[in-house]
mmCIF file of N, CA and C in Angstrom:
data_model
loop_
_atom_site.group_PDB
_atom_site.id
_atom_site.type_symbol
_atom_site.label_atom_id
_atom_site.label_comp_id
_atom_site.label_asym_id
_atom_site.label_seq_id
_atom_site.Cartn_x
_atom_site.Cartn_y
_atom_site.Cartn_z
ATOM 1 N N GLN A 133 62.061 10.399 17.223
ATOM 2 C CA GLN A 133 62.534 9.536 16.176
ATOM 3 C C GLN A 133 63.728 8.722 16.683
ATOM 4 N N VAL A 134 63.822 7.476 16.227
ATOM 5 C CA VAL A 134 64.920 6.591 16.589
ATOM 6 C C VAL A 134 66.093 6.858 15.647
ATOM 7 N N HIS A 135 67.308 6.822 16.206
ATOM 8 C CA HIS A 135 68.514 7.076 15.422
ATOM 9 C C HIS A 135 69.489 5.918 15.596
ATOM 10 N N PRO A 136 69.365 4.872 14.775
ATOM 11 C CA PRO A 136 70.296 3.752 14.871
ATOM 12 C C PRO A 136 71.614 4.043 14.161
ATOM 13 N N ALA A 137 72.674 3.418 14.653
ATOM 14 C CA ALA A 137 73.998 3.555 14.056
ATOM 15 C C ALA A 137 74.721 2.227 14.143
ATOM 16 N N GLU A 138 75.124 1.684 12.989
ATOM 17 C CA GLU A 138 75.797 0.398 12.933
ATOM 18 C C GLU A 138 77.270 0.568 12.591
ATOM 19 N N SER A 139 78.058 -0.434 12.968
ATOM 20 C CA SER A 139 79.488 -0.432 12.706
ATOM 21 C C SER A 139 79.981 -1.878 12.698
ATOM 22 N N GLY A 140 81.287 -2.064 12.615
ATOM 23 C CA GLY A 140 81.870 -3.392 12.733
ATOM 24 C C GLY A 140 82.117 -4.114 11.426
ATOM 25 N N GLY A 141 81.845 -3.473 10.304
ATOM 26 C CA GLY A 141 82.120 -4.094 9.018
ATOM 27 C C GLY A 141 83.608 -4.110 8.715
ATOM 28 N N GLY A 142 83.945 -4.726 7.596
ATOM 29 C CA GLY A 142 85.329 -4.806 7.186
ATOM 30 C C GLY A 142 85.555 -5.906 6.184
ATOM 31 N N LEU A 143 86.821 -6.177 5.914
ATOM 32 C CA LEU A 143 87.231 -7.226 4.986
ATOM 33 C C LEU A 143 87.590 -8.480 5.762
ATOM 34 N N VAL A 144 87.022 -9.606 5.358
ATOM 35 C CA VAL A 144 87.284 -10.873 6.023
ATOM 36 C C VAL A 144 87.341 -11.982 4.974
ATOM 37 N N GLN A 145 88.162 -12.988 5.233
ATOM 38 C CA GLN A 145 88.265 -14.124 4.328
ATOM 39 C C GLN A 145 87.092 -15.074 4.502
ATOM 40 N N PRO A 146 86.751 -15.837 3.462
ATOM 41 C CA PRO A 146 85.696 -16.840 3.617
ATOM 42 C C PRO A 146 85.975 -17.758 4.796
ATOM 43 N N GLY A 147 84.927 -18.029 5.570
ATOM 44 C CA GLY A 147 85.061 -18.815 6.780
ATOM 45 C C GLY A 147 85.342 -17.997 8.021
ATOM 46 N N GLY A 148 85.635 -16.722 7.852
ATOM 47 C CA GLY A 148 85.921 -15.854 8.975
ATOM 48 C C GLY A 148 84.673 -15.327 9.645
ATOM 49 N N SER A 149 84.887 -14.472 10.641
ATOM 50 C CA SER A 149 83.790 -13.952 11.450
ATOM 51 C C SER A 149 83.906 -12.451 11.640
ATOM 52 N N LEU A 150 82.768 -11.817 11.826
ATOM 53 C CA LEU A 150 82.673 -10.415 12.193
ATOM 54 C C LEU A 150 81.540 -10.249 13.193
ATOM 55 N N ARG A 151 81.658 -9.213 14.006
ATOM 56 C CA ARG A 151 80.594 -8.867 14.940
ATOM 57 C C ARG A 151 80.268 -7.392 14.779
ATOM 58 N N SER A 152 79.032 -7.100 14.438
ATOM 59 C CA SER A 152 78.618 -5.728 14.170
ATOM 60 C C SER A 152 77.592 -5.267 15.198
ATOM 61 N N PRO A 153 77.874 -4.177 15.897
ATOM 62 C CA PRO A 153 76.893 -3.603 16.811
ATOM 63 C C PRO A 153 76.009 -2.571 16.122
ATOM 64 N N CYS A 154 74.797 -2.468 16.608
ATOM 65 C CA CYS A 154 73.886 -1.405 16.230
ATOM 66 C C CYS A 154 73.445 -0.711 17.500
ATOM 67 N N VAL A 155 73.768 0.561 17.612
ATOM 68 C CA VAL A 155 73.382 1.365 18.761
ATOM 69 C C VAL A 155 72.237 2.275 18.336
ATOM 70 N N ALA A 156 71.147 2.244 19.088
ATOM 71 C CA ALA A 156 69.964 3.021 18.748
ATOM 72 C C ALA A 156 69.581 3.944 19.891
ATOM 73 N N SER A 157 69.349 5.191 19.570
ATOM 74 C CA SER A 157 68.917 6.177 20.544
ATOM 75 C C SER A 157 67.716 6.943 19.997
ATOM 76 N N GLY A 158 67.066 7.710 20.854
ATOM 77 C CA GLY A 158 65.935 8.530 20.441
ATOM 78 C C GLY A 158 64.584 7.969 20.845
ATOM 79 N N SER A 159 64.563 6.777 21.427
ATOM 80 C CA SER A 159 63.345 6.143 21.891
ATOM 81 C C SER A 159 63.710 5.193 23.020
ATOM 82 N N LEU A 160 62.725 4.557 23.607
ATOM 83 C CA LEU A 160 62.978 3.574 24.654
ATOM 84 C C LEU A 160 63.471 2.297 23.992
ATOM 85 N N PHE A 161 64.774 2.043 24.117
ATOM 86 C CA PHE A 161 65.399 0.973 23.360
ATOM 87 C C PHE A 161 64.784 -0.387 23.639
ATOM 88 N N SER A 162 64.469 -0.667 24.887
ATOM 89 C CA SER A 162 63.995 -1.990 25.264
ATOM 90 C C SER A 162 62.665 -2.350 24.608
ATOM 91 N N ARG A 163 61.957 -1.369 24.088
ATOM 92 C CA ARG A 163 60.674 -1.616 23.435
ATOM 93 C C ARG A 163 60.804 -1.828 21.926
ATOM 94 N N LEU A 164 61.984 -1.636 21.389
ATOM 95 C CA LEU A 164 62.171 -1.653 19.945
ATOM 96 C C LEU A 164 62.377 -3.057 19.399
ATOM 97 N N THR A 165 61.833 -3.291 18.221
ATOM 98 C CA THR A 165 62.253 -4.407 17.397
ATOM 99 C C THR A 165 63.377 -3.912 16.497
ATOM 100 N N ILE A 166 64.497 -4.624 16.500
ATOM 101 C CA ILE A 166 65.670 -4.256 15.720
ATOM 102 C C ILE A 166 65.915 -5.321 14.664
ATOM 103 N N ALA A 167 66.192 -4.892 13.460
ATOM 104 C CA ALA A 167 66.465 -5.806 12.365
ATOM 105 C C ALA A 167 67.753 -5.425 11.655
ATOM 106 N N TRP A 168 68.414 -6.429 11.106
ATOM 107 C CA TRP A 168 69.543 -6.233 10.212
ATOM 108 C C TRP A 168 69.115 -6.592 8.795
ATOM 109 N N TYR A 169 69.398 -5.692 7.876
ATOM 110 C CA TYR A 169 69.199 -5.909 6.456
ATOM 111 C C TYR A 169 70.547 -5.808 5.755
ATOM 112 N N ARG A 170 70.597 -6.280 4.530
ATOM 113 C CA ARG A 170 71.788 -6.090 3.722
ATOM 114 C C ARG A 170 71.392 -5.802 2.284
ATOM 115 N N GLN A 171 72.288 -5.125 1.581
ATOM 116 C CA GLN A 171 72.007 -4.727 0.215
ATOM 117 C C GLN A 171 73.283 -4.751 -0.613
ATOM 118 N N VAL A 172 73.202 -5.400 -1.756
ATOM 119 C CA VAL A 172 74.261 -5.393 -2.748
ATOM 120 C C VAL A 172 73.937 -4.287 -3.751
ATOM 121 N N PRO A 173 74.920 -3.495 -4.173
ATOM 122 C CA PRO A 173 74.635 -2.446 -5.151
ATOM 123 C C PRO A 173 73.905 -2.984 -6.373
ATOM 124 N N GLY A 174 72.820 -2.305 -6.744
ATOM 125 C CA GLY A 174 72.017 -2.717 -7.873
ATOM 126 C C GLY A 174 70.948 -3.739 -7.559
ATOM 127 N N LYS A 175 70.917 -4.225 -6.317
ATOM 128 C CA LYS A 175 69.917 -5.201 -5.917
ATOM 129 C C LYS A 175 69.073 -4.661 -4.767
ATOM 130 N N GLN A 176 67.948 -5.315 -4.524
ATOM 131 C CA GLN A 176 67.024 -4.884 -3.493
ATOM 132 C C GLN A 176 67.527 -5.270 -2.106
ATOM 133 N N ARG A 177 67.240 -4.430 -1.143
ATOM 134 C CA ARG A 177 67.611 -4.706 0.233
ATOM 135 C C ARG A 177 66.826 -5.908 0.761
ATOM 136 N N GLU A 178 67.499 -6.788 1.515
ATOM 137 C CA GLU A 178 66.857 -7.979 2.038
ATOM 138 C C GLU A 178 67.064 -8.106 3.540
ATOM 139 N N LEU A 179 66.086 -8.704 4.191
ATOM 140 C CA LEU A 179 66.155 -8.934 5.629
ATOM 141 C C LEU A 179 67.149 -10.045 5.935
ATOM 142 N N VAL A 180 68.001 -9.824 6.925
ATOM 143 C CA VAL A 180 68.957 -10.817 7.397
ATOM 144 C C VAL A 180 68.461 -11.468 8.684
ATOM 145 N N ALA A 181 68.103 -10.652 9.666
ATOM 146 C CA ALA A 181 67.650 -11.142 10.959
ATOM 147 C C ALA A 181 66.947 -10.027 11.701
ATOM 148 N N ASP A 182 66.070 -10.384 12.628
ATOM 149 C CA ASP A 182 65.503 -9.387 13.515
ATOM 150 C C ASP A 182 65.334 -9.959 14.910
ATOM 151 N N ILE A 183 65.154 -9.066 15.867
ATOM 152 C CA ILE A 183 64.985 -9.452 17.257
ATOM 153 C C ILE A 183 63.971 -8.514 17.892
ATOM 154 N N THR A 184 63.004 -9.087 18.601
ATOM 155 C CA THR A 184 61.952 -8.306 19.222
ATOM 156 C C THR A 184 62.373 -7.852 20.611
ATOM 157 N N SER A 185 61.475 -7.098 21.255
ATOM 158 C CA SER A 185 61.744 -6.594 22.599
ATOM 159 C C SER A 185 61.862 -7.707 23.631
ATOM 160 N N VAL A 186 61.303 -8.878 23.334
ATOM 161 C CA VAL A 186 61.405 -10.014 24.247
ATOM 162 C C VAL A 186 62.382 -11.061 23.716
ATOM 163 N N SER A 187 63.233 -10.650 22.784
ATOM 164 C CA SER A 187 64.333 -11.464 22.253
ATOM 165 C C SER A 187 63.879 -12.653 21.421
ATOM 166 N N ASN A 188 62.684 -12.580 20.846
ATOM 167 C CA ASN A 188 62.336 -13.533 19.797
ATOM 168 C C ASN A 188 63.107 -13.162 18.541
ATOM 169 N N THR A 189 63.608 -14.153 17.842
ATOM 170 C CA THR A 189 64.480 -13.896 16.696
ATOM 171 C C THR A 189 63.973 -14.581 15.440
ATOM 172 N N ILE A 190 64.287 -13.978 14.311
ATOM 173 C CA ILE A 190 63.988 -14.510 12.994
ATOM 174 C C ILE A 190 65.248 -14.375 12.145
ATOM 175 N N TYR A 191 65.549 -15.403 11.358
ATOM 176 C CA TYR A 191 66.707 -15.383 10.483
ATOM 177 C C TYR A 191 66.310 -15.734 9.062
ATOM 178 N N SER A 192 66.962 -15.084 8.128
ATOM 179 C CA SER A 192 66.850 -15.488 6.738
ATOM 180 C C SER A 192 67.440 -16.886 6.565
ATOM 181 N N ASP A 193 66.853 -17.664 5.670
ATOM 182 C CA ASP A 193 67.368 -19.003 5.419
ATOM 183 C C ASP A 193 68.831 -18.985 4.982
ATOM 184 N N SER A 194 69.244 -17.930 4.327
ATOM 185 C CA SER A 194 70.597 -17.855 3.813
ATOM 186 C C SER A 194 71.649 -17.687 4.905
ATOM 187 N N VAL A 195 71.252 -17.243 6.097
ATOM 188 C CA VAL A 195 72.203 -17.025 7.185
ATOM 189 C C VAL A 195 71.920 -17.881 8.413
ATOM 190 N N LYS A 196 70.811 -18.567 8.432
ATOM 191 C CA LYS A 196 70.428 -19.362 9.594
ATOM 192 C C LYS A 196 71.494 -20.414 9.895
ATOM 193 N N GLY A 197 71.878 -20.498 11.161
ATOM 194 C CA GLY A 197 72.924 -21.410 11.577
ATOM 195 C C GLY A 197 74.305 -20.804 11.549
ATOM 196 N N ARG A 198 74.470 -19.665 10.888
ATOM 197 C CA ARG A 198 75.761 -18.982 10.807
ATOM 198 C C ARG A 198 75.765 -17.641 11.527
ATOM 199 N N PHE A 199 74.643 -16.928 11.479
ATOM 200 C CA PHE A 199 74.528 -15.609 12.098
ATOM 201 C C PHE A 199 73.697 -15.710 13.369
ATOM 202 N N THR A 200 74.005 -14.846 14.330
ATOM 203 C CA THR A 200 73.243 -14.755 15.565
ATOM 204 C C THR A 200 72.986 -13.297 15.896
ATOM 205 N N ILE A 201 71.728 -12.962 16.155
ATOM 206 C CA ILE A 201 71.368 -11.623 16.583
ATOM 207 C C ILE A 201 71.032 -11.659 18.072
ATOM 208 N N SER A 202 71.500 -10.660 18.808
ATOM 209 C CA SER A 202 71.254 -10.584 20.239
ATOM 210 C C SER A 202 71.153 -9.123 20.647
ATOM 211 N N ARG A 203 70.689 -8.886 21.865
ATOM 212 C CA ARG A 203 70.558 -7.501 22.320
ATOM 213 C C ARG A 203 71.024 -7.348 23.751
ATOM 214 N N ASP A 204 71.555 -6.163 24.042
ATOM 215 C CA ASP A 204 71.951 -5.770 25.380
ATOM 216 C C ASP A 204 71.271 -4.433 25.649
ATOM 217 N N ASP A 205 70.121 -4.474 26.309
ATOM 218 C CA ASP A 205 69.331 -3.262 26.516
ATOM 219 C C ASP A 205 70.041 -2.254 27.415
ATOM 220 N N SER A 206 70.924 -2.716 28.293
ATOM 221 C CA SER A 206 71.658 -1.805 29.159
ATOM 222 C C SER A 206 72.613 -0.925 28.370
ATOM 223 N N LYS A 207 72.997 -1.361 27.173
ATOM 224 C CA LYS A 207 73.895 -0.599 26.310
ATOM 225 C C LYS A 207 73.198 -0.046 25.072
ATOM 226 N N ASN A 208 71.886 -0.196 25.002
ATOM 227 C CA ASN A 208 71.113 0.244 23.834
ATOM 228 C C ASN A 208 71.690 -0.322 22.541
ATOM 229 N N THR A 209 72.089 -1.587 22.584
ATOM 230 C CA THR A 209 72.830 -2.173 21.477
ATOM 231 C C THR A 209 72.277 -3.532 21.088
ATOM 232 N N VAL A 210 72.192 -3.759 19.782
ATOM 233 C CA VAL A 210 71.926 -5.064 19.209
ATOM 234 C C VAL A 210 73.163 -5.496 18.438
ATOM 235 N N TYR A 211 73.525 -6.771 18.561
ATOM 236 C CA TYR A 211 74.710 -7.304 17.909
ATOM 237 C C TYR A 211 74.323 -8.310 16.836
ATOM 238 N N LEU A 212 75.036 -8.273 15.740
ATOM 239 C CA LEU A 212 74.930 -9.295 14.718
ATOM 240 C C LEU A 212 76.268 -10.018 14.645
ATOM 241 N N GLN A 213 76.297 -11.252 15.131
ATOM 242 C CA GLN A 213 77.482 -12.092 15.054
ATOM 243 C C GLN A 213 77.418 -12.882 13.757
ATOM 244 N N MET A 214 78.409 -12.711 12.911
ATOM 245 C CA MET A 214 78.449 -13.343 11.600
ATOM 246 C C MET A 214 79.603 -14.330 11.558
ATOM 247 N N ASN A 215 79.282 -15.617 11.503
ATOM 248 C CA ASN A 215 80.277 -16.676 11.476
ATOM 249 C C ASN A 215 80.253 -17.401 10.137
ATOM 250 N N ASN A 216 81.357 -18.069 9.836
ATOM 251 C CA ASN A 216 81.478 -18.844 8.602
ATOM 252 C C ASN A 216 81.026 -18.026 7.394
ATOM 253 N N LEU A 217 81.583 -16.848 7.284
ATOM 254 C CA LEU A 217 81.169 -15.927 6.231
ATOM 255 C C LEU A 217 81.518 -16.461 4.847
ATOM 256 N N LYS A 218 80.638 -16.179 3.903
ATOM 257 C CA LYS A 218 80.777 -16.610 2.526
ATOM 258 C C LYS A 218 80.855 -15.393 1.610
ATOM 259 N N PRO A 219 81.455 -15.548 0.429
ATOM 260 C CA PRO A 219 81.513 -14.404 -0.496
ATOM 261 C C PRO A 219 80.148 -13.799 -0.796
ATOM 262 N N GLU A 220 79.108 -14.619 -0.844
ATOM 263 C CA GLU A 220 77.778 -14.106 -1.118
ATOM 264 C C GLU A 220 77.190 -13.293 0.026
ATOM 265 N N ASP A 221 77.861 -13.264 1.180
ATOM 266 C CA ASP A 221 77.453 -12.400 2.279
ATOM 267 C C ASP A 221 77.920 -10.963 2.084
ATOM 268 N N THR A 222 78.776 -10.728 1.103
ATOM 269 C CA THR A 222 79.281 -9.392 0.848
ATOM 270 C C THR A 222 78.133 -8.438 0.535
ATOM 271 N N ALA A 223 78.045 -7.357 1.288
ATOM 272 C CA ALA A 223 76.959 -6.395 1.134
ATOM 273 C C ALA A 223 77.181 -5.245 2.106
ATOM 274 N N VAL A 224 76.395 -4.203 1.943
ATOM 275 C CA VAL A 224 76.284 -3.179 2.966
ATOM 276 C C VAL A 224 75.189 -3.620 3.924
ATOM 277 N N TYR A 225 75.523 -3.684 5.196
ATOM 278 C CA TYR A 225 74.592 -4.130 6.215
ATOM 279 C C TYR A 225 74.006 -2.925 6.936
ATOM 280 N N TYR A 226 72.683 -2.911 7.048
ATOM 281 C CA TYR A 226 71.954 -1.802 7.644
ATOM 282 C C TYR A 226 71.192 -2.255 8.875
ATOM 283 N N CYS A 227 71.199 -1.427 9.884
ATOM 284 C CA CYS A 227 70.396 -1.638 11.075
ATOM 285 C C CYS A 227 69.082 -0.882 10.935
ATOM 286 N N ASN A 228 67.992 -1.546 11.281
ATOM 287 C CA ASN A 228 66.659 -0.970 11.207
ATOM 288 C C ASN A 228 65.984 -1.060 12.565
ATOM 289 N N ALA A 229 65.390 0.040 12.999
ATOM 290 C CA ALA A 229 64.654 0.079 14.256
ATOM 291 C C ALA A 229 63.193 0.380 13.983
ATOM 292 N N TRP A 230 62.321 -0.364 14.641
ATOM 293 C CA TRP A 230 60.881 -0.212 14.453
ATOM 294 C C TRP A 230 60.219 0.204 15.764
ATOM 295 N N ASP A 231 59.585 1.382 15.749
ATOM 296 C CA ASP A 231 58.796 1.839 16.893
ATOM 297 C C ASP A 231 57.458 2.401 16.417
ATOM 298 N N GLY A 232 56.927 1.838 15.353
ATOM 299 C CA GLY A 232 55.755 2.346 14.670
ATOM 300 C C GLY A 232 56.096 2.874 13.297
ATOM 301 N N MET A 233 57.367 3.153 13.066
ATOM 302 C CA MET A 233 57.889 3.536 11.773
ATOM 303 C C MET A 233 59.331 3.056 11.669
ATOM 304 N N ASP A 234 59.834 2.985 10.455
ATOM 305 C CA ASP A 234 61.198 2.515 10.216
ATOM 306 C C ASP A 234 62.202 3.648 10.358
ATOM 307 N N SER A 235 63.307 3.345 11.040
ATOM 308 C CA SER A 235 64.458 4.227 11.096
ATOM 309 C C SER A 235 65.688 3.419 10.714
ATOM 310 N N TRP A 236 66.569 3.993 9.895
ATOM 311 C CA TRP A 236 67.702 3.282 9.319
ATOM 312 C C TRP A 236 69.029 3.921 9.674
ATOM 313 N N GLY A 237 70.033 3.064 9.884
ATOM 314 C CA GLY A 237 71.394 3.536 9.979
ATOM 315 C C GLY A 237 71.964 3.805 8.603
ATOM 316 N N LYS A 238 73.205 4.276 8.567
ATOM 317 C CA LYS A 238 73.852 4.612 7.302
ATOM 318 C C LYS A 238 74.507 3.422 6.625
ATOM 319 N N GLY A 239 74.660 2.313 7.326
ATOM 320 C CA GLY A 239 75.198 1.097 6.759
ATOM 321 C C GLY A 239 76.668 0.891 7.085
ATOM 322 N N THR A 240 77.079 -0.379 7.116
ATOM 323 C CA THR A 240 78.473 -0.753 7.280
ATOM 324 C C THR A 240 78.797 -1.843 6.262
ATOM 325 N N LEU A 241 79.915 -1.698 5.574
ATOM 326 C CA LEU A 241 80.262 -2.595 4.478
ATOM 327 C C LEU A 241 80.969 -3.837 4.994
ATOM 328 N N VAL A 242 80.447 -4.995 4.610
ATOM 329 C CA VAL A 242 81.073 -6.283 4.884
ATOM 330 C C VAL A 242 81.530 -6.870 3.560
ATOM 331 N N THR A 243 82.818 -7.142 3.446
ATOM 332 C CA THR A 243 83.382 -7.726 2.240
ATOM 333 C C THR A 243 84.028 -9.053 2.593
ATOM 334 N N VAL A 244 83.576 -10.121 1.956
ATOM 335 C CA VAL A 244 84.098 -11.464 2.186
ATOM 336 C C VAL A 244 84.803 -11.901 0.912
ATOM 337 N N SER A 245 86.122 -11.988 0.976
ATOM 338 C CA SER A 245 86.905 -12.276 -0.216
ATOM 339 C C SER A 245 88.261 -12.831 0.164
ATOM 340 N N ARG A 246 88.800 -13.682 -0.693
ATOM 341 C CA ARG A 246 90.170 -14.184 -0.540
ATOM 342 C C ARG A 246 91.181 -13.198 -1.096
#
């Protein structure tokens, strides 16, 4: 089973930036598709971005042009670079790893507020 773990959340002002790593172990990392999701309490979890084993990327329209997902297979890590953050980006961000089934991290809270 894959065991992803995300971090890097925190409080940031609108227009600011954060970089969140997701470290995944328990499988061959270079073969994994890794995705970032986010969830606001009381609302459904939504896809933010994903990256395949060959670094093809997909972004939600709400973050496209502001967020960048990348991977460093030597460190078993995927990064989510979040730029020009907006209050509506406030959520718990979850890392998801796919190797035939979904594995989830515990989440990291991103709060965008003045």
